[in-house]
CSV table of C-alpha atoms in Angstrom, one decimal:
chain,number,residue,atom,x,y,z
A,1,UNK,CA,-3.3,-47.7,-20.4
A,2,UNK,CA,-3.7,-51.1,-21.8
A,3,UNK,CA,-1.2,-54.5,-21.7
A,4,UNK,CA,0.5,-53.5,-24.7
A,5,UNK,CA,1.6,-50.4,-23.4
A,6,UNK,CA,2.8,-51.7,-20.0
A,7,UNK,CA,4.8,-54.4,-22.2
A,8,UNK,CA,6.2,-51.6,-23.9
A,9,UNK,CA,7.3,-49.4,-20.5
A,10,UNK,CA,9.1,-52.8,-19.1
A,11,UNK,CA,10.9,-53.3,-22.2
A,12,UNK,CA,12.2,-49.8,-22.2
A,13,UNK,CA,13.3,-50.2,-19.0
A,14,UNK,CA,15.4,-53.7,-19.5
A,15,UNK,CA,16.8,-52.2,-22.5
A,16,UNK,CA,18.0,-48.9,-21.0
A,17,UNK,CA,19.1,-50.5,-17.6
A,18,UNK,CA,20.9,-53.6,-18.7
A,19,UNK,CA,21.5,-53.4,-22.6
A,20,UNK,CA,23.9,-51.8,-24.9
A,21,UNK,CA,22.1,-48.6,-26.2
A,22,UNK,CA,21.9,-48.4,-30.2
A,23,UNK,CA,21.7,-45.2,-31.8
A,24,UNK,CA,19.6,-44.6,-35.2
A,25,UNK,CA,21.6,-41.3,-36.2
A,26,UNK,CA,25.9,-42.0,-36.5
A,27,UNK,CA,27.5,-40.6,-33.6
A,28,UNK,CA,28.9,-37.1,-33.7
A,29,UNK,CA,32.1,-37.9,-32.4
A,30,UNK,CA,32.8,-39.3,-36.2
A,31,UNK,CA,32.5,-35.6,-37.6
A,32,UNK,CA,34.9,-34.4,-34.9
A,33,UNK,CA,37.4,-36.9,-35.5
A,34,UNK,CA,39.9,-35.2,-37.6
A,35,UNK,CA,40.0,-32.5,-34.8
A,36,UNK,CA,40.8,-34.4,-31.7
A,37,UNK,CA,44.3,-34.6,-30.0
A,38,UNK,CA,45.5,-36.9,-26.8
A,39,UNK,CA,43.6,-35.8,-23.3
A,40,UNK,CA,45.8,-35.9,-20.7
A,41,UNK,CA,45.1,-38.3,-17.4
A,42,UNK,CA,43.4,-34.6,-15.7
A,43,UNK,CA,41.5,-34.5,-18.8
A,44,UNK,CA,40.3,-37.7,-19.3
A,45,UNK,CA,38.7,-37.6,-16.2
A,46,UNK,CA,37.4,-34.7,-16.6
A,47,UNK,CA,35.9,-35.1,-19.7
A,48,UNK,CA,34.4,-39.1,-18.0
A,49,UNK,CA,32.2,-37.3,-15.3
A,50,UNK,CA,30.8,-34.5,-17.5
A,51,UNK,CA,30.2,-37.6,-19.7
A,52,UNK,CA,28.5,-39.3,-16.6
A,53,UNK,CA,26.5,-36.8,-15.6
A,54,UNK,CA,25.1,-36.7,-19.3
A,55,UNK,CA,25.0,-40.3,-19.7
A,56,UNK,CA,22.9,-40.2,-16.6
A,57,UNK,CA,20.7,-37.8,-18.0
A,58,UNK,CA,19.6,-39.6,-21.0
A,59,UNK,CA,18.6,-42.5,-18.6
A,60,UNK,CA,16.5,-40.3,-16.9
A,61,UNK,CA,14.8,-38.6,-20.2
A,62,UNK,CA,14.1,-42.5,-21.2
A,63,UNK,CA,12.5,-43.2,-17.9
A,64,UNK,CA,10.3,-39.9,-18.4
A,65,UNK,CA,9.3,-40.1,-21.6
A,66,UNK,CA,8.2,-44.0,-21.4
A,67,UNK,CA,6.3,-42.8,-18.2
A,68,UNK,CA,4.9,-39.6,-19.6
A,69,UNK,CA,3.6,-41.8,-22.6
A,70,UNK,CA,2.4,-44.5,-20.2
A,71,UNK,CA,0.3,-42.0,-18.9
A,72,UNK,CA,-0.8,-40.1,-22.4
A,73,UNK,CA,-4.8,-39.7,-22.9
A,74,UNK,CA,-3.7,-38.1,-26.4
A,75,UNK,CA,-2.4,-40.8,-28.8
A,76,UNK,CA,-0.9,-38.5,-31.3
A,77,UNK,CA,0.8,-37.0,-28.6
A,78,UNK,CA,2.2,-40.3,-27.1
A,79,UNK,CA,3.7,-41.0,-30.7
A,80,UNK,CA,5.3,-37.4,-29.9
A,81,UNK,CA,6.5,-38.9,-27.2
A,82,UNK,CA,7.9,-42.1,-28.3
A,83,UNK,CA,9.6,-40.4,-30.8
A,84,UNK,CA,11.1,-37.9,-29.3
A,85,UNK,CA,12.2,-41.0,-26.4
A,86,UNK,CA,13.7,-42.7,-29.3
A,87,UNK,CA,16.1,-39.8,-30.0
A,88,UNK,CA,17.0,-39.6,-26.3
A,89,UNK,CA,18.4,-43.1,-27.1
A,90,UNK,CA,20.9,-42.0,-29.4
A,91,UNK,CA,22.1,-39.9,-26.9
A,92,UNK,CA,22.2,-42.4,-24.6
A,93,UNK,CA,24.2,-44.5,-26.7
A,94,UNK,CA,26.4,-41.7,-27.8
A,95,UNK,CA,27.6,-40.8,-24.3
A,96,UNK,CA,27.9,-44.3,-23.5
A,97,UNK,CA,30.1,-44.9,-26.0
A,98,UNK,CA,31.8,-41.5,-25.2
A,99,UNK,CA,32.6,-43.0,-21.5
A,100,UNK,CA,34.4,-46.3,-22.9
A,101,UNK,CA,36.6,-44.1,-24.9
A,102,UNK,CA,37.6,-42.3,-22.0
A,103,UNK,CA,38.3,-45.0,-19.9
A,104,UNK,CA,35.3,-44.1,-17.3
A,105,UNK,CA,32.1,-45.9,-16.1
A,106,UNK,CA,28.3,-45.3,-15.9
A,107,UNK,CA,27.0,-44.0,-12.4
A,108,UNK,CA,25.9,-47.0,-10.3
A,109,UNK,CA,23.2,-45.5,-9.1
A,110,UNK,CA,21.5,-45.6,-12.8
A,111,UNK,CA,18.8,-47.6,-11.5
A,112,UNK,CA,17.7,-45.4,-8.8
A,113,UNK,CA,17.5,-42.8,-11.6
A,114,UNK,CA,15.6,-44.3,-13.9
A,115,UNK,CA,13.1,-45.6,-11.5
A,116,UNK,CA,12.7,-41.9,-9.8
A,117,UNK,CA,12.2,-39.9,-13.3
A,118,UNK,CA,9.8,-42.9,-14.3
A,119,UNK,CA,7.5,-42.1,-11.5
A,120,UNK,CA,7.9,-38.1,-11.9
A,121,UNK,CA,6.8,-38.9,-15.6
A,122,UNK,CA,4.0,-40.9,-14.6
A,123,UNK,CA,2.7,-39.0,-12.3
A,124,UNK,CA,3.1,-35.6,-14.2
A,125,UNK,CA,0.6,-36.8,-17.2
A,126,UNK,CA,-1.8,-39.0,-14.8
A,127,UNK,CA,-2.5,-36.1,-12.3
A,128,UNK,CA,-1.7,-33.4,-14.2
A,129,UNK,CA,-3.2,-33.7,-17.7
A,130,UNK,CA,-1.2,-33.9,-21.0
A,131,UNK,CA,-0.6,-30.2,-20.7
A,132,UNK,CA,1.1,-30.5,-17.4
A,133,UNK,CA,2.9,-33.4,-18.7
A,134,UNK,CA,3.9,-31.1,-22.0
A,135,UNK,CA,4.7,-28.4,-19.3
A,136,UNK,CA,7.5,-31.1,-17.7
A,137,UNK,CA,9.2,-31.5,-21.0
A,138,UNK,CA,9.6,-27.7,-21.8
A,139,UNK,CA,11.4,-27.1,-18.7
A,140,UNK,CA,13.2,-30.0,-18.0
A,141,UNK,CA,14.4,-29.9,-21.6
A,142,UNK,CA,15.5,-26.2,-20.7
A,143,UNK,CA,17.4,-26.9,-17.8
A,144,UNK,CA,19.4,-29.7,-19.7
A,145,UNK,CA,20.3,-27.4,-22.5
A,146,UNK,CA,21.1,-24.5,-19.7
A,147,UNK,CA,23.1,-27.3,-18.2
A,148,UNK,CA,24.8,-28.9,-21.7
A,149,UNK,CA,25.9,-25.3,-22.5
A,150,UNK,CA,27.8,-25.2,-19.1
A,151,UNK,CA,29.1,-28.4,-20.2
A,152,UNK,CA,30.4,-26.8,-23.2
A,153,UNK,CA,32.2,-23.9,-21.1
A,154,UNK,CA,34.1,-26.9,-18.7
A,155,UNK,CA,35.2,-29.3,-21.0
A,156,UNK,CA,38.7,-29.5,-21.8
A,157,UNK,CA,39.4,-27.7,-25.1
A,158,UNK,CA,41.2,-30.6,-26.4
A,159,UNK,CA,37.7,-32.8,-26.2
A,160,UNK,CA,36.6,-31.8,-29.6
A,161,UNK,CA,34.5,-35.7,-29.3
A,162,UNK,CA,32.8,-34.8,-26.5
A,163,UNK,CA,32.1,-31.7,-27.5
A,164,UNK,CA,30.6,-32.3,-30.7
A,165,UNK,CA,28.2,-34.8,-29.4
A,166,UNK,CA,27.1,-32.6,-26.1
A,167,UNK,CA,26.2,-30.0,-28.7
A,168,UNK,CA,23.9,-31.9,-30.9
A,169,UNK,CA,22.5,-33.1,-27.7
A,170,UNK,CA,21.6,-29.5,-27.0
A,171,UNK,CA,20.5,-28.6,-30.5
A,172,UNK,CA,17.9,-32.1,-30.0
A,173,UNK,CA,16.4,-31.0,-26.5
A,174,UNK,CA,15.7,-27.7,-27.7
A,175,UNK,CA,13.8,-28.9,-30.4
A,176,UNK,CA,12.2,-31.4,-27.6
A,177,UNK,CA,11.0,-28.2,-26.1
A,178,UNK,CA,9.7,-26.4,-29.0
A,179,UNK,CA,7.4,-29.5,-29.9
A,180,UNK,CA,6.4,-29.4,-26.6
A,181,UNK,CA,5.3,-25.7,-26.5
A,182,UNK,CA,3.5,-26.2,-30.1
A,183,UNK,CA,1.6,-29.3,-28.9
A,184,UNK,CA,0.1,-27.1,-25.7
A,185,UNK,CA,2.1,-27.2,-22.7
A,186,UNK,CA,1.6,-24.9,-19.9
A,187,UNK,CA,3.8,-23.0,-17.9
A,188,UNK,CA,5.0,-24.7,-14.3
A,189,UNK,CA,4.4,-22.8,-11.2
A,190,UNK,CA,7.8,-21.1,-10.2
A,191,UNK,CA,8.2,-23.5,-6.8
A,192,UNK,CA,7.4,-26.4,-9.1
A,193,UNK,CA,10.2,-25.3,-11.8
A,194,UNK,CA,12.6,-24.8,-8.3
A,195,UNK,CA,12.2,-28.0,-6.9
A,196,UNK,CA,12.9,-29.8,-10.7
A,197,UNK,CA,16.2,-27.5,-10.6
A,198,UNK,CA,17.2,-28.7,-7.0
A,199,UNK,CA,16.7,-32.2,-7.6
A,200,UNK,CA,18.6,-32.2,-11.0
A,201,UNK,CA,21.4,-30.5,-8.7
A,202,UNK,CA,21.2,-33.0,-6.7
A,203,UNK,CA,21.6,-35.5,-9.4
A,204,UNK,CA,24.4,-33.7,-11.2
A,205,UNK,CA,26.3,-33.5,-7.9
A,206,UNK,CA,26.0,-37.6,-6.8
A,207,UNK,CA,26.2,-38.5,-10.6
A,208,UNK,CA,29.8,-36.6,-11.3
A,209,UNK,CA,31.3,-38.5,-8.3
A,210,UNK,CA,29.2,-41.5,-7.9
């Protein structure tokens, strides 16, 4: 860990807490366009805390990434990393976006968050190893698509938008995982995969409401 890369792990965390996200990749709500119809009131709200809950994801996959790299002995691996954090902001700026269109809001408790998946990065590469660290990306990028395809299933059939973007967020974390398996990860204890399911349950729950 050196100056530059602390620099770097405060900046991520300004940008993602209290600046517009930008996306390098156009949004896929612009393919879907021809396709979408008027949500009613039900739906729009609908549609806003599904788009909440994922919006709060993405802040959380920024705050592990920048603390998993922050903690990377491998530097060919922490460019992994980066880059892989770097399509996480697309989504972040994609669900964003989705949630002005809709009329809804960001959860306000972003910054708790970010600063709770920051640590669990952290703390999964500087205890654990790189491999441990690789370990945390398979499975939480396995739970999130487990979780975007139940997204898929509740939307509103009208929300062609949301759709279209929650299901290139799923095709990106799967390919999050895949590098992560080819780069060595190792599997999680079972109580340590349980506890990473309860707390994003616990996040999911506060986030849709809160």
């Amino acid at each position: 860990m050196n100056t530059d890369a602390l620099i770097h792990a405060f900046d991520t965390a300004l940008r993602t807490l209290f600046a517009p996200a930008r996306s390098a990749r156009p949004t896929p709500l612009a393919r879907a366009q021809d396709a979408c119809v008027p949500l009613t009131d039900a739906e729009k709200r609908l549609s806003g805390a599904l788009m909440r809950v994922n919006h709060v994801g993405e802040v959380c996959a920024q705050a592990l990434y920048t603390g998993q790299a922050l903690s990377c002995k491998d530097p060919a691996l922490r460019r992994q990393l980066d880059a892989a954090g770097r399509e996480e902001t697309d989504h972040l700026a994609w669900t964003s976006e989705r949630l002005t269109e809709l009329g809804d809001r960001s959860s306000y408790l972003t910054p708790v968050w970010y600063v709770g998946s920051f640590v669990i990065g952290f703390a999964a590469g500087k205890l654990g190893g790189d491999r441990v660290s690789l370990g945390f990306v398979v499975e939480t990028e396995r739970q999130v698509e487990a979780h975007l395809a139940s997204h898929l299933d509740t939307l509103p059939a009208n929300d062609q938008a949301s759709r279209a973007i929650i299901q290139q967020m799923k095709t990106d974390e799967a390919a999050h995982a895949r590098m992560a398996e080819k780069a060595g990860a190792v599997d999680l204890p079972l109580p340590v995969r349980g506890l990473m399911k309860l707390a994003a349950k616990v996040m999911t729950t506060v986030a849709y409401r809160i």
